[in-house]
Amino acid sequence: MLLFPLRISTFVSVPDSYIFYALLCLISYLCLKIRLGRYEEAARELGEFYPLKEYRPFYYTSYGDSLQQIGKLQQSRDAFYADAEHFDTTGEIASPEMLDGAFQNLLVLDVTLGNRKYPEDIRIYYRFLEQVEMTDVMQKYLAGTIVRLCGLMTSKWYRPLFLEFITHIKSKGFLSNMEPLTTLESGFASWESFAYHEDGRICALVETYLSSNYEKTYLRQDLPGEDDKKMIDAKVLTYEWYMCRYVPENWEILDYIKDKYPYSWTLTSDFLEQVRENAQAAADKKLEEIYTFCKAMPKNRNLTRKAFTESMQRAYKAVCEDKKDPTYVFDGDGTYRKIQAKVGRNDLCPCGSGKKYKKCCGR
């Protein structure tokens, strides 16, 4: 049985190999505490050795993990940076997967803390990615990094940096497996969703149509319940019919989406091209699909086609009057605020009507 904690000074008179083995055993033991949720104990005991006089793999990442779990974010960031700095200085990679995890946490904490260190640290990460072999495991780790950094786009200042990150990953061809590539594509589509939310030419109806297709493509398969999946399917069907009504009065929106939001267009292009070719035929087909979908529900067994059609007409009119919901995001200055910019009286109305604000919602 190993007796811990042990101090580095205990091993001053023994070979380095034994010091490394003892420290590795200690870290393994404390990692077990971390997995069991005993983060404060792990942080306290690992902290007795911090900082090491001599670099040892896995120590700083383990220490950073435990500190992050107990909310000591700045100290955690410093621990992860020690692993990144060692690579930057020596080029040594004891474990590609472990070091990628250190970089992932480092970058997340840079953004969370708003410490202006992200540009420097992302450059080190790029050098790391250039040097490692992109095995199946490494591609999964890189996809995981994309997911975590994607979740930080509620910080508005970070969005262009995230776009720069995923664009770099794509240009370098680091990902070749289907699942990681799908994650990368979803990262672009997610970035676009933030962009078209703020876009005055994308009204609430079109935004919901685009976002529902994103949900169907990237989120539906992970939902545990069939009811949740059916809700997404119903939402997509309904907004497809709405688009059949909306597009003929706003044909320019098709080319606008295609040019400005290519990843979102990819998810919707087959249907939207059908609308372009024959909007009425597409509308009739979708209406029939929605009616069939609704009639399959026990509560709608007596629903007549006439009542259903009238209900859809009323719903479309109400949706056309919807306005985008403002969202509150962290903007790096310690407060949360609306992401929608102030609209000038002579600017186009954010509702997407094509009219000036003063002659529409600004009356």
Short mmCIF file of C-alpha atoms in Angstrom, two decimals:
data_model
loop_
_atom_site.label_atom_id
_atom_site.label_comp_id
_atom_site.label_asym_id
_atom_site.label_seq_id
_atom_site.Cartn_x
_atom_site.Cartn_y
_atom_site.Cartn_z
CA MET A 1 0.00 0.00 0.00
CA LEU A 2 1.34 3.44 -0.93
CA LEU A 3 1.51 6.03 1.82
CA PHE A 4 0.69 9.55 0.62
CA PRO A 5 1.22 12.43 0.54
CA LEU A 6 4.97 12.25 -0.07
CA ARG A 7 7.20 15.26 -0.50
CA ILE A 8 9.74 15.71 -3.29
CA SER A 9 12.40 16.43 -0.67
CA THR A 10 11.97 12.84 0.49
CA PHE A 11 13.73 11.71 -2.68
CA VAL A 12 16.69 14.04 -2.89
CA SER A 13 19.21 11.27 -2.38
CA VAL A 14 17.65 8.69 -4.73
CA PRO A 15 17.76 8.33 -8.52
CA ASP A 16 15.63 10.55 -10.73
CA SER A 17 13.83 7.51 -12.13
CA TYR A 18 12.58 6.65 -8.65
CA ILE A 19 11.45 10.23 -8.06
CA PHE A 20 9.50 10.15 -11.29
CA TYR A 21 7.92 6.80 -10.46
CA ALA A 22 6.91 7.93 -6.97
CA LEU A 23 5.44 11.19 -8.29
CA LEU A 24 3.59 9.32 -11.03
CA CYS A 25 2.11 6.99 -8.40
CA LEU A 26 1.08 10.00 -6.34
CA ILE A 27 -0.57 11.65 -9.31
CA SER A 28 -2.40 8.43 -10.18
CA TYR A 29 -3.63 8.20 -6.61
CA LEU A 30 -4.82 11.82 -6.60
CA CYS A 31 -6.44 11.42 -10.03
CA LEU A 32 -8.56 8.71 -8.43
CA LYS A 33 -9.66 11.28 -5.85
CA ILE A 34 -10.52 13.66 -8.68
CA ARG A 35 -12.63 10.99 -10.40
CA LEU A 36 -14.39 10.38 -7.09
CA GLY A 37 -15.14 14.10 -6.81
CA ARG A 38 -12.73 14.76 -3.94
CA TYR A 39 -11.34 17.85 -5.65
CA GLU A 40 -10.41 19.89 -2.61
CA GLU A 41 -8.30 17.08 -1.20
CA ALA A 42 -6.56 16.56 -4.53
CA ALA A 43 -5.90 20.28 -4.97
CA ARG A 44 -4.52 20.60 -1.46
CA GLU A 45 -2.18 17.63 -1.78
CA LEU A 46 -1.02 18.45 -5.30
CA GLY A 47 -0.51 22.04 -4.16
CA GLU A 48 2.12 20.90 -1.69
CA PHE A 49 4.43 20.24 -4.66
CA TYR A 50 3.56 23.34 -6.70
CA PRO A 51 5.56 24.55 -8.51
CA LEU A 52 7.86 21.65 -9.30
CA LYS A 53 11.56 22.34 -9.47
CA GLU A 54 11.74 19.92 -12.37
CA TYR A 55 8.98 19.33 -14.93
CA ARG A 56 7.03 16.07 -14.62
CA PRO A 57 4.35 15.04 -17.16
CA PHE A 58 0.71 14.93 -16.06
CA TYR A 59 1.26 16.75 -12.75
CA TYR A 60 0.18 20.22 -13.87
CA THR A 61 -2.85 18.97 -15.79
CA SER A 62 -4.02 17.00 -12.74
CA TYR A 63 -3.50 20.02 -10.52
CA GLY A 64 -5.29 22.30 -13.00
CA ASP A 65 -8.26 19.91 -13.19
CA SER A 66 -8.73 19.86 -9.44
CA LEU A 67 -8.35 23.64 -9.11
CA GLN A 68 -10.88 24.22 -11.88
CA GLN A 69 -13.42 21.99 -10.17
CA ILE A 70 -13.25 23.99 -6.93
CA GLY A 71 -13.56 27.32 -8.75
CA LYS A 72 -9.97 28.57 -8.53
CA LEU A 73 -9.89 29.50 -12.19
CA GLN A 74 -6.83 31.76 -12.31
CA GLN A 75 -4.67 29.23 -10.45
CA SER A 76 -6.07 26.50 -12.67
CA ARG A 77 -5.18 28.46 -15.78
CA ASP A 78 -1.62 28.90 -14.52
CA ALA A 79 -1.27 25.15 -13.95
CA PHE A 80 -2.49 24.25 -17.45
CA TYR A 81 -0.22 26.93 -18.90
CA ALA A 82 2.78 25.25 -17.26
CA ASP A 83 2.17 22.20 -19.49
CA ALA A 84 1.73 24.40 -22.57
CA GLU A 85 4.82 26.44 -21.74
CA HIS A 86 6.92 23.31 -21.31
CA PHE A 87 5.92 22.15 -24.78
CA ASP A 88 6.57 25.62 -26.20
CA THR A 89 10.05 25.66 -24.68
CA THR A 90 11.18 22.08 -25.25
CA GLY A 91 8.88 20.61 -27.92
CA GLU A 92 8.37 17.57 -25.70
CA ILE A 93 5.04 15.72 -25.90
CA ALA A 94 4.77 13.01 -23.24
CA SER A 95 1.16 12.25 -24.20
CA PRO A 96 -0.60 13.99 -27.13
CA GLU A 97 -4.01 13.35 -25.60
CA MET A 98 -3.10 14.69 -22.16
CA LEU A 99 -1.41 17.76 -23.63
CA ASP A 100 -4.40 18.43 -25.88
CA GLY A 101 -6.59 18.33 -22.78
CA ALA A 102 -4.31 20.87 -21.11
CA PHE A 103 -4.56 23.18 -24.12
CA GLN A 104 -8.33 22.79 -24.25
CA ASN A 105 -8.73 23.84 -20.63
CA LEU A 106 -6.16 26.62 -21.00
CA LEU A 107 -8.00 28.21 -23.92
CA VAL A 108 -11.39 27.88 -22.24
CA LEU A 109 -10.05 29.59 -19.13
CA ASP A 110 -8.40 32.34 -21.18
CA VAL A 111 -11.80 33.22 -22.65
CA THR A 112 -13.65 32.78 -19.36
CA LEU A 113 -11.22 35.00 -17.49
CA GLY A 114 -10.91 37.55 -20.32
CA ASN A 115 -7.19 37.76 -19.57
CA ARG A 116 -6.01 38.69 -23.11
CA LYS A 117 -3.79 35.58 -23.19
CA TYR A 118 -5.85 33.65 -25.74
CA PRO A 119 -4.01 34.87 -28.90
CA GLU A 120 -0.66 33.84 -27.46
CA ASP A 121 -1.89 30.47 -26.23
CA ILE A 122 -3.77 29.57 -29.42
CA ARG A 123 -0.54 30.06 -31.39
CA ILE A 124 1.20 27.52 -29.14
CA TYR A 125 -1.73 25.16 -29.63
CA TYR A 126 -1.45 25.49 -33.41
CA ARG A 127 2.22 24.48 -33.21
CA PHE A 128 1.26 21.49 -31.12
CA LEU A 129 -1.35 20.39 -33.67
CA GLU A 130 1.23 20.67 -36.45
CA GLN A 131 3.58 18.30 -34.64
CA VAL A 132 1.26 15.51 -33.48
CA GLU A 133 -0.08 12.67 -35.59
CA MET A 134 -3.80 13.08 -36.15
CA THR A 135 -4.83 9.60 -35.06
CA ASP A 136 -8.48 8.66 -34.57
CA VAL A 137 -8.10 9.43 -30.87
CA MET A 138 -6.49 12.83 -31.49
CA GLN A 139 -9.22 13.76 -33.96
CA LYS A 140 -11.83 13.02 -31.29
CA TYR A 141 -9.91 15.19 -28.81
CA LEU A 142 -9.70 18.04 -31.32
CA ALA A 143 -13.43 17.71 -32.01
CA GLY A 144 -14.00 17.95 -28.25
CA THR A 145 -11.98 21.17 -28.18
CA ILE A 146 -14.17 22.59 -30.96
CA VAL A 147 -17.29 21.75 -28.95
CA ARG A 148 -16.00 23.41 -25.77
CA LEU A 149 -14.79 26.55 -27.53
CA CYS A 150 -18.05 26.75 -29.49
CA GLY A 151 -19.86 26.97 -26.17
CA LEU A 152 -17.99 30.19 -25.37
CA MET A 153 -19.59 32.26 -28.14
CA THR A 154 -21.94 33.84 -25.63
CA SER A 155 -18.95 36.15 -25.16
CA LYS A 156 -19.46 38.35 -28.20
CA TRP A 157 -15.82 39.42 -28.44
CA TYR A 158 -14.80 35.76 -28.78
CA ARG A 159 -16.94 34.96 -31.82
CA PRO A 160 -14.47 36.18 -34.49
CA LEU A 161 -11.70 34.30 -32.68
CA PHE A 162 -13.76 31.10 -32.74
CA LEU A 163 -14.36 31.56 -36.46
CA GLU A 164 -10.62 32.04 -36.93
CA PHE A 165 -9.98 28.84 -34.96
CA ILE A 166 -12.33 26.58 -36.91
CA THR A 167 -11.22 28.14 -40.20
CA HIS A 168 -7.62 27.28 -39.30
CA ILE A 169 -8.56 23.69 -38.42
CA LYS A 170 -10.36 23.32 -41.74
CA SER A 171 -7.56 24.89 -43.81
CA LYS A 172 -4.95 22.59 -42.28
CA GLY A 173 -7.00 19.46 -42.91
CA PHE A 174 -6.46 18.13 -39.39
CA LEU A 175 -9.77 16.27 -39.41
CA SER A 176 -10.58 13.50 -41.87
CA ASN A 177 -12.93 11.16 -40.00
CA MET A 178 -16.67 11.60 -40.52
CA GLU A 179 -17.70 12.32 -36.93
CA PRO A 180 -15.01 14.98 -36.20
CA LEU A 181 -15.69 16.58 -39.59
CA THR A 182 -19.38 16.79 -38.74
CA THR A 183 -18.43 18.49 -35.48
CA LEU A 184 -16.35 21.01 -37.42
CA GLU A 185 -19.23 21.73 -39.80
CA SER A 186 -21.60 22.18 -36.85
CA GLY A 187 -19.12 24.71 -35.44
CA PHE A 188 -19.43 26.82 -38.58
CA ALA A 189 -23.22 26.50 -38.55
CA SER A 190 -23.32 27.46 -34.89
CA TRP A 191 -21.20 30.55 -35.57
CA GLU A 192 -23.60 31.49 -38.36
CA SER A 193 -26.55 31.17 -35.98
CA PHE A 194 -25.10 33.94 -33.82
CA ALA A 195 -24.45 36.04 -36.92
CA TYR A 196 -27.93 35.76 -38.41
CA HIS A 197 -29.52 36.45 -35.04
CA GLU A 198 -27.99 39.92 -35.23
CA ASP A 199 -28.65 40.31 -38.96
CA GLY A 200 -31.45 42.78 -39.65
CA ARG A 201 -32.22 41.12 -42.98
CA ILE A 202 -33.00 37.81 -41.28
CA CYS A 203 -36.41 38.09 -39.65
CA ALA A 204 -37.60 35.96 -36.73
CA LEU A 205 -39.39 33.53 -39.07
CA VAL A 206 -36.30 32.85 -41.19
CA GLU A 207 -34.07 32.66 -38.13
CA THR A 208 -36.27 30.01 -36.54
CA TYR A 209 -36.41 28.10 -39.82
CA LEU A 210 -32.61 28.02 -40.07
CA SER A 211 -32.06 27.18 -36.40
CA SER A 212 -34.65 24.36 -36.47
CA ASN A 213 -32.75 22.72 -39.32
CA TYR A 214 -29.55 23.05 -37.28
CA GLU A 215 -31.29 21.31 -34.38
CA LYS A 216 -32.55 18.53 -36.64
CA THR A 217 -29.13 17.94 -38.21
CA TYR A 218 -26.86 18.17 -35.19
CA LEU A 219 -28.94 17.80 -32.02
CA ARG A 220 -31.88 15.52 -32.77
CA GLN A 221 -29.94 12.26 -32.74
CA ASP A 222 -28.67 12.90 -29.21
CA LEU A 223 -32.10 13.51 -27.69
CA PRO A 224 -33.12 10.67 -25.36
CA GLY A 225 -36.88 10.73 -25.91
CA GLU A 226 -38.90 10.09 -29.06
CA ASP A 227 -41.31 12.88 -28.13
CA ASP A 228 -38.48 15.41 -28.18
CA LYS A 229 -37.40 14.18 -31.60
CA LYS A 230 -40.95 14.45 -32.91
CA MET A 231 -41.17 18.02 -31.63
CA ILE A 232 -38.12 18.98 -33.70
CA ASP A 233 -39.54 17.20 -36.75
CA ALA A 234 -42.85 19.05 -36.35
CA LYS A 235 -41.07 22.38 -35.96
CA VAL A 236 -39.05 21.84 -39.13
CA LEU A 237 -42.12 20.80 -41.13
CA THR A 238 -44.12 23.78 -39.92
CA TYR A 239 -41.41 26.33 -40.67
CA GLU A 240 -40.82 24.80 -44.08
CA TRP A 241 -44.45 25.55 -44.88
CA TYR A 242 -44.04 29.07 -43.50
CA MET A 243 -41.05 29.56 -45.81
CA CYS A 244 -43.19 28.45 -48.78
CA ARG A 245 -45.45 31.40 -47.97
CA TYR A 246 -42.71 33.87 -47.04
CA VAL A 247 -40.21 33.35 -49.87
CA PRO A 248 -42.47 34.32 -52.83
CA GLU A 249 -42.81 37.77 -51.30
CA ASN A 250 -39.08 37.92 -50.44
CA TRP A 251 -37.23 36.05 -53.23
CA GLU A 252 -33.97 37.86 -52.49
CA ILE A 253 -33.70 36.05 -49.14
CA LEU A 254 -32.67 32.80 -50.87
CA ASP A 255 -29.54 34.21 -52.49
CA TYR A 256 -28.81 36.21 -49.36
CA ILE A 257 -28.75 33.07 -47.18
CA LYS A 258 -26.74 31.18 -49.80
CA ASP A 259 -24.07 33.89 -50.04
CA LYS A 260 -23.80 34.97 -46.41
CA TYR A 261 -24.54 31.76 -44.50
CA PRO A 262 -23.18 28.90 -46.64
CA TYR A 263 -23.21 26.26 -43.90
CA SER A 264 -26.79 27.01 -42.97
CA TRP A 265 -27.65 27.01 -46.67
CA THR A 266 -26.14 23.53 -47.02
CA LEU A 267 -28.57 22.22 -44.39
CA THR A 268 -31.59 23.71 -46.17
CA SER A 269 -30.65 24.04 -49.85
CA ASP A 270 -32.55 21.02 -51.20
CA PHE A 271 -35.84 22.27 -49.83
CA LEU A 272 -35.26 25.96 -50.59
CA GLU A 273 -34.41 25.15 -54.20
CA GLN A 274 -37.75 23.32 -54.43
CA VAL A 275 -39.43 26.48 -53.15
CA ARG A 276 -37.57 28.55 -55.74
CA GLU A 277 -38.72 26.20 -58.50
CA ASN A 278 -42.38 25.95 -57.45
CA ALA A 279 -43.36 27.48 -54.13
CA GLN A 280 -47.05 26.52 -54.36
CA ALA A 281 -46.29 22.86 -55.06
CA ALA A 282 -43.81 22.79 -52.17
CA ALA A 283 -46.39 24.44 -49.89
CA ASP A 284 -49.11 21.94 -50.81
CA LYS A 285 -46.78 19.02 -50.19
CA LYS A 286 -45.66 20.35 -46.80
CA LEU A 287 -49.19 21.13 -45.71
CA GLU A 288 -50.18 17.55 -46.44
CA GLU A 289 -47.18 16.23 -44.47
CA ILE A 290 -48.03 18.41 -41.47
CA TYR A 291 -51.69 17.39 -41.60
CA THR A 292 -50.71 13.70 -41.67
CA PHE A 293 -48.31 14.31 -38.78
CA CYS A 294 -51.03 16.02 -36.71
CA LYS A 295 -53.74 13.50 -37.50
CA ALA A 296 -51.50 10.73 -36.14
CA MET A 297 -51.87 12.22 -32.66
CA PRO A 298 -54.79 10.80 -30.64
CA LYS A 299 -56.05 14.27 -29.67
CA ASN A 300 -56.33 15.26 -33.35
CA ARG A 301 -58.30 12.30 -34.69
CA ASN A 302 -61.32 14.49 -35.46
CA LEU A 303 -59.31 17.34 -36.97
CA THR A 304 -60.77 18.29 -40.35
CA ARG A 305 -58.65 19.45 -43.25
CA LYS A 306 -60.50 22.78 -43.34
CA ALA A 307 -59.99 23.49 -39.63
CA PHE A 308 -56.36 22.49 -39.90
CA THR A 309 -55.70 24.75 -42.89
CA GLU A 310 -57.37 27.71 -41.21
CA SER A 311 -55.30 27.09 -38.10
CA MET A 312 -52.10 27.08 -40.15
CA GLN A 313 -53.08 30.31 -41.86
CA ARG A 314 -53.63 32.02 -38.51
CA ALA A 315 -50.35 30.64 -37.19
CA TYR A 316 -48.44 31.97 -40.20
CA LYS A 317 -49.91 35.43 -39.74
CA ALA A 318 -48.88 35.42 -36.08
CA VAL A 319 -45.36 34.20 -36.87
CA CYS A 320 -44.90 37.00 -39.42
CA GLU A 321 -45.51 39.47 -36.62
CA ASP A 322 -42.94 37.90 -34.30
CA LYS A 323 -39.83 39.86 -33.40
CA LYS A 324 -36.46 38.38 -32.55
CA ASP A 325 -35.93 37.78 -28.87
CA PRO A 326 -32.97 39.75 -27.52
CA THR A 327 -30.37 37.59 -25.84
CA TYR A 328 -27.98 38.64 -23.12
CA VAL A 329 -24.35 37.73 -23.48
CA PHE A 330 -21.11 38.39 -21.64
CA ASP A 331 -19.20 41.02 -23.54
CA GLY A 332 -15.94 40.90 -21.63
CA ASP A 333 -16.55 43.96 -19.46
CA GLY A 334 -18.00 42.27 -16.41
CA THR A 335 -21.65 42.77 -17.35
CA TYR A 336 -24.27 41.09 -19.49
CA ARG A 337 -26.09 43.13 -22.09
CA LYS A 338 -28.33 42.78 -25.15
CA ILE A 339 -26.46 41.79 -28.28
CA GLN A 340 -28.83 43.73 -30.53
CA ALA A 341 -27.36 47.05 -31.59
CA LYS A 342 -29.39 50.26 -31.37
CA VAL A 343 -31.33 50.83 -34.58
CA GLY A 344 -31.29 54.26 -36.21
CA ARG A 345 -34.58 55.75 -37.42
CA ASN A 346 -33.44 55.58 -41.05
CA ASP A 347 -31.95 52.08 -40.77
CA LEU A 348 -33.72 49.02 -42.12
CA CYS A 349 -36.11 47.63 -39.52
CA PRO A 350 -34.67 44.58 -37.69
CA CYS A 351 -37.97 42.73 -38.21
CA GLY A 352 -36.96 42.07 -41.82
CA SER A 353 -39.84 43.97 -43.43
CA GLY A 354 -37.52 45.91 -45.73
CA LYS A 355 -38.96 49.21 -44.50
CA LYS A 356 -37.11 51.90 -42.61
CA TYR A 357 -37.31 51.54 -38.85
CA LYS A 358 -39.20 54.85 -38.43
CA LYS A 359 -41.91 53.66 -40.84
CA CYS A 360 -42.24 50.20 -39.30
CA CYS A 361 -41.59 49.05 -35.73
CA GLY A 362 -40.21 52.46 -34.76
CA ARG A 363 -43.51 54.27 -35.18
#
